[in-house]
Amino acid sequence: MGSVPQIPYYNQNIFPETENAVKDHLIIFDTTLRDGEQSPGASMTKEEKVRIARQLERMRVDVIEAGFPAASNGDFEAVKAVADCIKDSTVCGLARATEADIKRAGEALKGANSGRIHTFIATSPIHMEKKLRMSPEQVVEQAVKAVKWAHRYTGNVEFSPEDAGRSDVTFLCRVLEAVIEAGATTLNIPDTVGYTMPEQFGNLIRTLRERIPNSDKVVFSVHCHNDLGLAVANSLSAVMNGARQVECTINGLGERAGNAALEEIVMAVRTRQDFFPCDTHIDATHIVSASKLVSGITGFPVQPNKAIVGANAFAHESGIHQDGVLKHRETYEIMRAEDVGWGANKLLLGKHSGRNAFRSRLAELGIALGSEEALNTTFMRFKELADKKHDIFDEDLYALVSDETMTLQEQYKLLSLTAHSETGETPHAKIVIAEGGKELQAESDGSGPVDATFRAIEKILASGADLQLYSVNNITSGTDSQGEVTVRLQKSGRIVNGHGADTDIVVASAKAYLSALNKLHSKLKQAHPQV
Ligand code: KIV
Ligand code: ZN
């Protein structure tokens, strides 16, 4: 048997030719706030987007795609708010290849330190013919015009030929050469429907770089969807073939099966520095908190066996593995849990913590509550929580603030809830809610206390919404942890997710149900960029 390696396995170079190579910068373009938000039920408020954007900035994400400003006034305001507060990352707005969309994106990005407009038009035969009803000539012309319009607002212009994975390569070369000539600085190649295979997608990137005469003037980017579970593999194959920007999302959130997961791209490239000719500037120690933040805000739980950010990603259950890890960590671990932020949720506050400690921890977490009054009410709720729960972690604070910002915008508020369940008895709930200035109450039986609570709410509000998903997760560990409940409701073709957190999961459930009803009540329909 050979001797035990003295340096971590992942730092040993098994490809010595990359040893002294100067590494390129791999640009990380996060689209959680745009493509991620296109997941049904994942829509976020302006405040939630700002909170996630700050976390992405803290992680040193290079480009944050903050939304699609032409979708609705709400989207415009959210992109503007992100552009106004983010200083270190470039903030990007998506626009279809129309003058009106591009103008809207340009206006939303006015306050950005560094802004980018990302414009796109489809280039595959099926999209051009069936969706756009445009000829290939018209598409080239529109793409060139779009890039020139974007240049009125910024020199940082990204162009995407939508559905590139199913486009004709010769036609792609023609469009892309023309948009480079028009001033595009990044060419993003999307596998919009997640159709390509890793080798094929890598070859596509290499072919485009080789065949487009002015390709050396731009950065090649990729944007892969996960319909066949290949988004990360396709993106990495593209990187090996010269792509130097990857578009990705936290937890792989995104349209349908999602996008390439940021945490997997970053850690694959970092762990296999012996293999990749580039590296990112990401501070990976913020990955786990970013994952928790996005999961908490969207209500999309992270599966336990998810790479990097799943609860079991670094847990060794089997005896053989545990024994190996105890004897020598690198027998079964290729990354260190702490390098991606596991264990960083240190105990921070308790019931004796004062207002200043509370305020400064929120500031460290990048949470701005907006006013002294909001700080005071959130601090009071923190004290109530600290009475029930001994140790307060960062995750508890995120949940508390998320609850508080939702409460401020609510039409329906929970005032009180009594739920009763006992072996052999029918569960029963009594609820009092406020709607505007009125107090309304109802009671109901149910198959369990949560069911009884939801029935009581429906007796008052008669929303007629269809419950599509109900899930409970504990925010931290231990039975005194807050339960975080997600409720997904559908009504008239609209899907919304509501969430609520409390140490009592029946109360958390009531909050989540009301939060979903508040969203159904308030949110205007957004335009979808690709439809
Ligand atoms: O998947 C896709 O093609 C997109 C584009 C807008 C880049 O999201
Ligand atoms: Zn996409």
XYZ file of C-alpha atoms and ligand atoms in Angstrom:
540
model
C 0.000 0.000 0.000
C 1.314 3.490 -0.820
C 1.900 6.065 1.872
C -0.905 8.331 2.984
C -0.850 11.537 0.910
C 0.327 14.609 2.821
C -1.623 17.051 0.692
C -5.372 16.827 0.130
C -6.292 14.538 -2.723
C -7.999 17.386 -4.522
C -4.779 19.402 -4.571
C -2.667 16.685 -6.126
C -2.042 17.336 -9.755
C -2.714 14.314 -11.882
C -2.455 16.443 -15.034
C 1.030 17.934 -14.600
C 0.783 19.946 -17.819
C -1.631 22.330 -16.013
C 0.791 22.757 -13.092
C 2.244 26.156 -13.865
C -0.366 27.333 -16.316
C -1.778 30.804 -15.689
C -5.417 30.246 -14.916
C -8.151 32.151 -16.734
C -10.929 33.785 -14.783
C -14.182 31.844 -15.112
C -16.955 34.410 -14.811
C -19.893 33.332 -12.660
C -23.163 34.806 -13.885
C -25.955 34.059 -11.436
C -29.502 34.041 -12.777
C -31.370 32.908 -9.635
C -33.298 36.178 -9.638
C -34.324 35.855 -13.300
C -34.362 32.282 -14.653
C -34.694 30.955 -11.090
C -37.714 33.147 -10.557
C -39.302 31.617 -13.666
C -39.828 28.335 -11.739
C -43.555 28.067 -11.056
C -44.215 29.435 -7.584
C -40.719 30.894 -7.080
C -41.625 34.531 -7.587
C -39.876 36.868 -5.167
C -40.650 40.301 -3.833
C -38.322 43.253 -4.374
C -37.022 43.003 -0.803
C -36.355 39.288 -1.178
C -34.457 39.883 -4.413
C -32.327 42.545 -2.767
C -31.534 40.204 0.105
C -30.439 37.427 -2.259
C -28.469 39.891 -4.413
C -26.524 41.067 -1.353
C -25.667 37.473 -0.510
C -24.496 36.882 -4.101
C -22.358 39.998 -3.910
C -20.869 38.745 -0.641
C -20.009 35.495 -2.435
C -18.253 37.583 -5.112
C -20.512 36.534 -7.962
C -19.301 38.471 -11.023
C -22.661 39.141 -12.677
C -26.123 39.085 -11.078
C -29.020 38.830 -13.506
C -31.630 40.616 -11.427
C -34.717 40.112 -13.591
C -36.621 40.997 -16.716
C -37.573 44.674 -16.297
C -40.173 44.694 -19.086
C -42.144 41.884 -17.407
C -44.056 44.155 -15.020
C -43.628 47.292 -12.940
C -42.762 45.050 -9.991
C -39.938 43.432 -11.947
C -38.669 46.803 -13.114
C -38.602 48.100 -9.532
C -36.836 44.966 -8.299
C -34.071 45.206 -10.937
C -33.721 48.912 -10.170
C -33.466 48.256 -6.415
C -30.770 45.618 -6.979
C -28.898 47.890 -9.417
C -29.024 50.752 -6.901
C -27.638 48.797 -3.950
C -25.081 46.366 -5.425
C -21.613 47.821 -5.764
C -19.153 44.999 -6.411
C -20.993 42.758 -8.893
C -22.222 43.713 -12.346
C -26.028 43.878 -12.396
C -27.731 42.600 -15.517
C -31.265 42.993 -16.893
C -32.820 40.692 -19.494
C -34.577 42.109 -22.555
C -36.135 40.580 -25.624
C -34.703 41.948 -28.867
C -37.143 44.866 -28.993
C -36.496 48.558 -28.536
C -39.131 48.827 -25.786
C -37.707 45.953 -23.695
C -34.159 47.241 -24.051
C -35.177 50.777 -23.069
C -36.877 49.405 -19.950
C -33.760 47.405 -19.033
C -31.533 50.451 -19.645
C -33.718 52.576 -17.351
C -33.799 49.967 -14.585
C -30.004 49.722 -14.637
C -29.348 53.480 -14.577
C -28.125 53.470 -10.964
C -25.801 50.461 -11.353
C -22.087 50.823 -10.683
C -21.606 48.343 -13.481
C -24.635 47.368 -15.579
C -25.168 44.879 -18.375
C -28.043 44.396 -20.813
C -28.691 40.816 -21.870
C -30.742 40.637 -25.035
C -31.862 37.507 -26.836
C -33.736 36.146 -29.811
C -34.384 32.546 -30.821
C -32.344 31.011 -33.645
C -33.547 27.402 -33.900
C -35.754 26.535 -36.908
C -38.644 25.491 -34.660
C -38.573 28.692 -32.589
C -38.111 31.012 -35.575
C -40.913 29.399 -37.551
C -43.467 28.472 -34.891
C -42.884 31.025 -32.140
C -41.424 34.139 -33.729
C -42.865 33.603 -37.215
C -39.756 35.293 -38.575
C -37.387 34.317 -41.370
C -33.708 33.700 -40.535
C -32.846 36.996 -42.308
C -35.287 38.916 -40.100
C -33.805 37.273 -37.001
C -30.251 38.354 -37.925
C -31.466 41.882 -38.596
C -33.377 42.075 -35.304
C -30.443 40.664 -33.319
C -28.093 43.306 -34.723
C -30.572 46.101 -34.040
C -31.062 44.849 -30.478
C -27.348 44.942 -29.708
C -27.110 48.468 -31.138
C -30.107 49.631 -29.078
C -28.526 48.150 -25.955
C -25.360 50.117 -26.694
C -27.266 53.355 -26.132
C -27.321 52.433 -22.423
C -24.128 50.470 -21.782
C -21.042 49.112 -23.481
C -21.552 45.838 -21.608
C -23.930 43.919 -23.890
C -24.637 40.202 -23.805
C -26.407 38.457 -26.648
C -28.065 35.007 -26.538
C -29.312 33.005 -29.515
C -32.146 31.250 -27.695
C -32.371 27.476 -28.259
C -28.814 27.472 -29.641
C -28.587 23.766 -28.747
C -31.086 22.997 -31.533
C -29.949 25.699 -33.982
C -28.126 25.175 -37.241
C -24.415 25.788 -36.595
C -23.798 27.677 -39.834
C -26.730 29.977 -39.094
C -25.520 30.453 -35.508
C -22.084 31.508 -36.803
C -23.746 34.033 -39.079
C -25.875 35.608 -36.332
C -23.037 35.650 -33.816
C -20.503 37.201 -36.197
C -23.036 39.941 -36.956
C -23.779 40.724 -33.276
C -20.067 40.885 -32.423
C -19.685 43.371 -35.250
C -22.612 45.325 -33.748
C -20.849 45.521 -30.368
C -21.848 42.498 -28.246
C -19.168 41.783 -25.647
C -20.455 38.440 -24.310
C -22.004 35.686 -26.425
C -24.119 33.371 -24.351
C -24.951 29.988 -25.866
C -28.108 28.595 -24.246
C -29.206 24.989 -24.277
C -32.687 26.301 -23.632
C -34.482 22.955 -23.554
C -31.683 20.889 -21.996
C -31.356 18.719 -25.098
C -27.635 18.458 -25.796
C -25.086 15.907 -24.587
C -21.856 17.057 -22.887
C -19.510 16.111 -25.714
C -21.800 17.606 -28.327
C -22.225 20.863 -26.386
C -18.475 21.180 -25.800
C -17.902 20.647 -29.535
C -20.461 23.318 -30.325
C -18.556 25.884 -28.239
C -15.233 24.918 -29.802
C -16.707 25.047 -33.328
C -18.212 28.495 -32.761
C -14.919 29.837 -31.423
C -13.049 28.390 -34.372
C -15.459 29.311 -37.144
C -16.535 32.831 -36.184
C -13.790 35.132 -37.519
C -14.125 37.803 -34.774
C -14.755 35.346 -31.903
C -11.611 36.490 -30.062
C -13.305 39.840 -29.307
C -15.914 38.319 -26.961
C -16.290 36.124 -23.916
C -18.170 32.887 -24.619
C -20.778 32.040 -22.039
C -23.091 29.053 -21.565
C -26.559 28.700 -20.092
C -27.674 25.091 -19.717
C -31.023 23.711 -18.605
C -31.317 20.498 -16.680
C -34.128 18.622 -18.451
C -31.933 15.522 -18.840
C -29.946 16.161 -15.664
C -26.939 17.337 -17.721
C -26.842 21.088 -17.091
C -23.677 20.999 -14.975
C -21.945 18.396 -17.174
C -22.754 20.385 -20.317
C -21.524 23.637 -18.769
C -18.246 22.045 -17.635
C -17.710 20.482 -21.044
C -18.182 23.944 -22.542
C -15.612 25.352 -20.099
C -13.102 22.732 -21.291
C -13.765 24.007 -24.803
C -13.190 27.667 -24.103
C -16.336 29.052 -22.459
C -15.282 31.568 -19.787
C -18.658 32.481 -18.324
C -21.173 30.051 -16.860
C -24.760 31.052 -16.174
C -26.112 29.217 -13.175
C -28.405 29.470 -10.172
C -28.277 28.724 -6.475
C -29.618 25.189 -5.822
C -30.061 24.778 -9.603
C -33.349 26.692 -9.448
C -34.848 27.654 -12.816
C -37.397 27.086 -15.533
C -38.741 23.463 -15.548
C -35.936 21.152 -14.274
C -33.791 24.198 -13.559
C -30.389 25.552 -14.566
C -26.843 24.434 -13.777
C -26.310 24.690 -10.005
C -23.816 27.424 -9.095
C -22.457 25.489 -6.128
C -21.712 22.436 -8.290
C -19.995 24.441 -11.037
C -17.871 26.396 -8.566
C -16.846 23.379 -6.495
C -16.189 21.127 -9.493
C -13.829 23.692 -10.963
C -12.196 24.386 -7.600
C -11.857 20.760 -6.515
C -10.408 19.747 -9.878
C -7.922 22.548 -10.394
C -5.651 19.834 -11.751
C -8.109 19.479 -14.633
C -9.567 22.909 -15.403
C -7.528 25.706 -16.957
C -9.524 28.365 -15.091
C -10.952 29.221 -11.678
C -13.705 31.449 -10.295
C -13.417 34.354 -7.857
C -16.213 32.961 -5.674
C -15.871 32.943 -1.900
C -17.255 29.429 -1.450
C -17.674 29.766 2.309
C -20.933 31.644 1.635
C -22.441 28.873 -0.493
C -24.442 27.066 2.197
C -26.014 30.243 3.554
C -26.896 31.341 0.004
C -28.549 27.981 -0.550
C -30.539 28.253 2.675
C -31.531 31.820 1.921
C -32.849 30.959 -1.550
C -34.603 27.857 -0.303
C -36.223 29.798 2.538
C -37.389 32.635 0.305
C -38.729 30.518 -2.545
C -39.992 27.696 -0.371
C -38.198 25.161 -2.576
C -36.542 22.692 -0.186
C -33.113 21.259 -0.981
C -33.092 17.475 -1.322
C -30.877 15.869 1.376
C -28.597 14.137 -1.146
C -28.076 17.258 -3.274
C -24.373 17.793 -4.021
C -22.598 20.424 -1.884
C -25.675 21.941 -0.196
C -27.830 18.901 0.694
C -28.008 18.042 4.401
C -26.339 14.666 3.696
C -23.694 15.957 1.284
C -20.969 15.542 3.892
C -22.631 12.982 6.181
C -21.113 9.520 6.311
C -23.706 6.957 7.304
C -22.085 3.648 6.484
C -19.725 2.162 9.049
C -16.928 1.574 6.521
C -17.042 5.166 5.345
C -17.145 6.567 8.874
C -14.190 4.456 9.847
C -12.263 5.634 6.770
C -13.077 9.285 7.380
C -12.038 9.059 11.024
C -8.719 7.427 10.125
C -7.976 9.799 7.305
C -10.476 12.322 6.092
C -9.569 12.212 2.410
C -10.391 8.517 2.093
C -13.977 9.489 1.316
C -14.054 13.284 1.267
C -12.900 15.256 -1.742
C -13.983 18.598 -0.298
C -14.125 20.027 3.205
C -17.592 20.819 4.513
C -16.340 24.047 6.103
C -14.956 25.267 2.755
C -18.504 25.631 1.448
C -19.881 27.096 4.659
C -21.192 24.100 6.584
C -20.847 24.750 10.289
C -20.584 28.464 9.703
C -24.026 29.020 11.245
C -22.375 29.702 14.566
C -24.400 30.310 17.648
C -24.803 34.006 17.720
C -27.646 35.436 19.709
C -29.721 34.436 22.697
C -32.408 35.898 24.927
C -29.915 38.203 26.659
C -28.624 39.736 23.434
C -29.339 43.420 23.123
C -30.682 45.528 20.324
C -27.212 46.576 19.185
C -25.956 43.011 18.896
C -29.107 42.194 16.956
C -28.715 45.194 14.664
C -25.050 44.508 13.958
C -25.632 40.808 13.197
C -28.354 41.804 10.710
C -25.883 44.244 9.133
C -23.227 41.500 8.907
C -25.791 39.310 7.155
C -26.520 42.171 4.752
C -30.108 42.539 5.962
C -31.411 46.091 5.844
C -34.826 46.532 7.418
C -35.399 49.981 6.034
C -36.607 51.840 9.132
C -36.087 52.074 12.886
C -39.705 51.025 13.353
C -39.177 47.828 11.346
C -36.025 47.125 13.361
C -37.962 47.559 16.605
C -40.782 45.191 15.661
C -38.363 42.592 14.337
C -36.314 42.876 17.534
C -39.461 42.284 19.603
C -40.219 39.177 17.557
C -36.622 38.055 18.021
C -37.061 38.355 21.800
C -40.284 36.320 21.646
C -38.469 33.656 19.641
C -35.511 33.670 22.039
C -37.934 32.987 24.895
C -39.145 29.849 23.132
C -35.890 28.749 21.566
C -32.618 28.916 23.416
C -30.117 29.262 20.574
C -30.731 31.581 17.653
C -28.803 30.895 14.438
C -28.387 32.895 11.227
C -31.094 30.773 9.593
C -33.545 31.775 12.347
C -32.787 35.421 11.671
C -33.344 35.037 7.939
C -36.692 33.357 8.631
C -37.668 36.023 11.140
C -36.882 38.877 8.783
C -38.548 37.137 5.882
C -41.676 36.712 8.011
C -41.500 40.334 9.109
C -41.135 41.789 5.583
C -44.057 39.676 4.447
C -46.166 40.794 7.391
C -45.567 44.437 6.490
C -47.138 43.915 3.053
C -49.981 41.657 4.143
C -53.657 42.032 3.410
C -54.477 39.128 5.735
C -52.674 38.790 9.063
C -52.760 36.015 11.613
C -53.911 37.335 14.996
C -54.401 34.152 16.981
C -54.760 30.420 16.569
C -55.889 27.635 18.865
C -55.472 24.126 17.553
C -56.456 21.016 19.444
C -55.489 17.427 18.765
C -55.806 14.480 21.085
C -55.749 10.724 20.549
C -59.258 9.534 19.744
C -60.644 13.085 19.317
C -61.398 15.013 16.117
C -58.754 17.707 15.594
C -60.151 21.206 15.798
C -58.823 24.714 15.100
C -60.036 28.215 15.844
C -58.401 31.115 14.054
C -58.657 34.901 14.191
C -57.269 36.943 11.311
C -57.224 40.616 10.425
C -58.265 41.792 7.012
C -57.706 45.503 6.605
C -59.158 46.964 9.810
C -61.550 44.036 10.464
C -61.132 41.046 12.755
C -62.576 37.816 11.382
C -62.784 34.439 13.022
C -63.854 30.877 12.285
C -63.406 27.374 13.560
C -63.340 23.988 11.925
C -62.675 20.295 12.394
C -60.143 18.586 10.184
C -58.244 15.367 9.690
C -55.380 16.902 11.662
C -54.665 20.298 13.279
C -53.143 21.704 10.079
C -56.081 20.555 7.968
C -58.499 22.035 10.528
C -56.570 25.336 10.437
C -56.647 25.574 6.627
C -60.370 24.749 6.612
C -61.016 27.490 9.180
C -59.108 30.013 7.029
C -61.130 28.975 3.981
C -64.363 29.440 5.953
C -63.382 33.088 6.417
C -61.771 33.923 3.089
C -63.353 31.408 0.692
C -60.438 31.775 -1.709
C -61.303 28.604 -3.625
C -57.552 28.145 -4.264
C -56.261 24.672 -4.882
C -53.599 23.403 -2.435
C -50.816 21.895 -4.548
C -48.029 21.411 -2.073
C -47.551 21.412 1.678
C -44.111 20.825 3.133
C -42.376 21.301 6.483
C -38.633 21.631 7.064
C -36.754 22.381 10.218
C -34.644 25.506 9.853
C -31.903 24.376 12.229
C -31.467 21.082 14.080
C -33.155 19.989 17.314
C -36.795 19.676 18.318
C -36.840 23.320 19.442
C -35.995 24.371 15.875
C -38.375 26.605 13.980
C -40.421 24.712 11.425
C -40.546 26.353 8.027
C -43.695 25.552 6.115
C -44.261 26.007 2.405
C -47.725 26.096 0.933
C -48.273 26.209 -2.828
C -51.672 27.408 -4.024
C -53.072 27.576 -7.502
C -55.939 29.707 -8.676
C -57.000 30.689 -12.195
C -53.750 29.439 -13.714
C -51.532 31.313 -11.222
C -49.274 29.458 -8.837
C -47.854 31.043 -5.693
C -45.738 29.773 -2.828
C -46.278 31.066 0.671
C -44.080 30.339 3.629
C -44.141 30.817 7.357
C -41.819 29.950 10.206
C -42.513 29.317 13.876
C -41.463 26.938 16.618
C -45.084 25.692 16.458
C -45.612 24.078 13.059
C -49.393 24.584 13.110
C -48.821 28.330 13.531
C -46.123 28.192 10.811
C -48.656 26.431 8.567
C -51.303 29.095 9.136
C -48.747 31.817 8.364
C -47.674 30.019 5.187
C -51.266 29.571 3.998
C -52.048 33.249 4.633
C -48.811 34.327 2.968
C -49.760 32.379 -0.182
C -53.226 33.967 -0.129
C -51.606 37.407 0.258
C -49.473 36.738 -2.811
C -52.484 35.539 -4.814
C -54.317 38.644 -3.742
C -51.583 41.162 -4.522
C -49.286 40.010 -7.268
C -49.961 41.137 -10.794
C -49.334 38.714 -13.599
C -45.847 39.017 -15.042
C -44.940 38.624 -18.683
C -42.703 35.638 -19.394
C -39.638 36.617 -21.437
C -39.637 33.542 -23.639
C -43.328 33.327 -24.458
O -32.926 29.334 -21.437
C -32.757 30.326 -22.162
O -32.581 30.260 -23.371
C -32.802 31.627 -21.502
C -32.394 32.796 -22.339
C -33.226 33.980 -22.089
C -30.919 33.044 -22.151
O -33.091 31.732 -20.346
Zn -32.918 29.754 -19.318
